[in-house]
């Protein structure tokens, strides 16, 4: 069996205003986070997250785990638009989930937050993004989220 290899793609940080609470739906507790600001930077691309088209439809399951369903529009420093979508999972103890829910800063070592981002763009400069698989390790911040993204080689 071969070992997975990766290389750093970029770091993305997003500011999240308080969520819209949809409450208990038939599939779980639904919260909608919009993005008010964001930036990403790496060796091969950098730019901003466009808030007008970016959100997370977070679903909290009865076991306390959370599932992200995110769509972001990235604009690179040279003006290219990139759709970034990802699904992911966050889980922690009930105590840690309560601290995160109160907006407290919690060390990422106290919970699991992983996502699988995919990209879509018409830009020739970034067409390589259309053909990669990536994974991200996340950190919930008091007023947002930060992810370290890695391209799987």
Coordinates of C-alpha atoms in Angstrom, one line a residue, residues 52-147:
X52 CA -21.6 38.0 -1.1
X53 CA -21.5 34.4 -2.4
X54 CA -20.0 32.4 0.5
X55 CA -21.7 30.4 3.3
X56 CA -21.6 27.3 5.4
X57 CA -24.8 25.2 5.9
X58 CA -23.7 23.6 9.1
X59 CA -25.6 20.5 10.3
X60 CA -25.3 19.4 13.9
X61 CA -26.1 15.7 14.4
X62 CA -27.7 14.2 17.5
X63 CA -24.3 12.8 18.6
X64 CA -22.9 16.4 18.7
X65 CA -20.7 16.1 15.6
X66 CA -21.1 18.8 12.9
X67 CA -21.0 18.4 9.2
X68 CA -19.9 21.4 7.0
X69 CA -21.4 22.1 3.6
X70 CA -19.5 25.1 2.3
X71 CA -19.5 27.1 -0.9
X72 CA -16.9 30.0 -1.3
X73 CA -16.0 32.3 -4.1
X74 CA -12.3 33.1 -4.1
X75 CA -10.8 36.0 -6.0
X76 CA -7.1 35.7 -6.6
X77 CA -4.8 38.8 -6.5
X78 CA -4.7 38.7 -10.3
X79 CA -8.5 38.7 -10.6
X80 CA -9.4 35.1 -11.3
X81 CA -12.6 33.7 -9.7
X82 CA -12.5 30.2 -8.2
X83 CA -15.4 28.3 -6.7
X84 CA -14.2 26.3 -3.6
X85 CA -16.6 23.8 -2.2
X86 CA -16.1 21.4 0.7
X87 CA -17.7 19.1 3.1
X88 CA -16.2 18.2 6.4
X89 CA -16.6 16.9 9.9
X90 CA -16.0 18.5 13.3
X91 CA -16.4 16.5 16.5
X92 CA -15.3 17.0 20.1
X93 CA -16.4 16.2 23.6
X94 CA -19.7 17.8 24.8
X95 CA -17.7 20.2 27.0
X96 CA -15.5 21.3 24.1
X97 CA -18.5 21.7 21.8
X98 CA -20.1 24.0 24.4
X99 CA -17.0 26.1 24.6
X100 CA -16.8 26.5 20.8
X101 CA -20.5 27.3 20.8
X102 CA -19.9 30.1 23.3
X103 CA -17.2 31.6 21.0
X104 CA -14.3 30.7 23.3
X105 CA -10.9 30.1 21.8
X106 CA -10.3 26.3 22.0
X107 CA -7.0 24.7 21.0
X108 CA -7.3 22.7 17.8
X109 CA -5.8 19.7 19.6
X110 CA -9.0 19.4 21.6
X111 CA -11.2 18.6 18.6
X112 CA -11.2 17.1 15.1
X113 CA -12.0 19.4 12.2
X114 CA -11.2 18.1 8.7
X115 CA -12.6 18.9 5.3
X116 CA -12.2 17.9 1.6
X117 CA -12.1 21.0 -0.6
X118 CA -12.6 20.9 -4.4
X119 CA -12.2 23.7 -6.9
X120 CA -13.8 25.0 -10.1
X121 CA -12.5 27.8 -12.3
X122 CA -12.3 28.9 -15.9
X123 CA -9.0 30.7 -15.4
X124 CA -6.2 29.1 -17.5
X125 CA -3.7 30.2 -14.7
X126 CA -5.5 28.1 -12.1
X127 CA -7.0 25.3 -14.3
X128 CA -4.7 22.8 -12.4
X129 CA -7.0 23.3 -9.4
X130 CA -9.9 21.7 -11.3
X131 CA -7.9 18.4 -11.3
X132 CA -6.7 18.0 -7.8
X133 CA -7.9 16.5 -4.5
X134 CA -7.2 18.4 -1.4
X135 CA -7.7 18.0 2.4
X136 CA -7.8 20.6 5.1
X137 CA -7.2 20.8 8.8
X138 CA -9.3 23.4 10.5
X139 CA -9.3 25.6 13.5
X140 CA -12.4 27.3 14.9
X141 CA -11.6 30.9 15.9
X142 CA -13.7 33.0 18.3
X143 CA -15.1 35.0 15.3
X144 CA -14.3 32.7 12.4
X145 CA -12.3 29.8 11.1
X146 CA -8.9 29.0 9.7
X147 CA -7.9 26.1 7.5

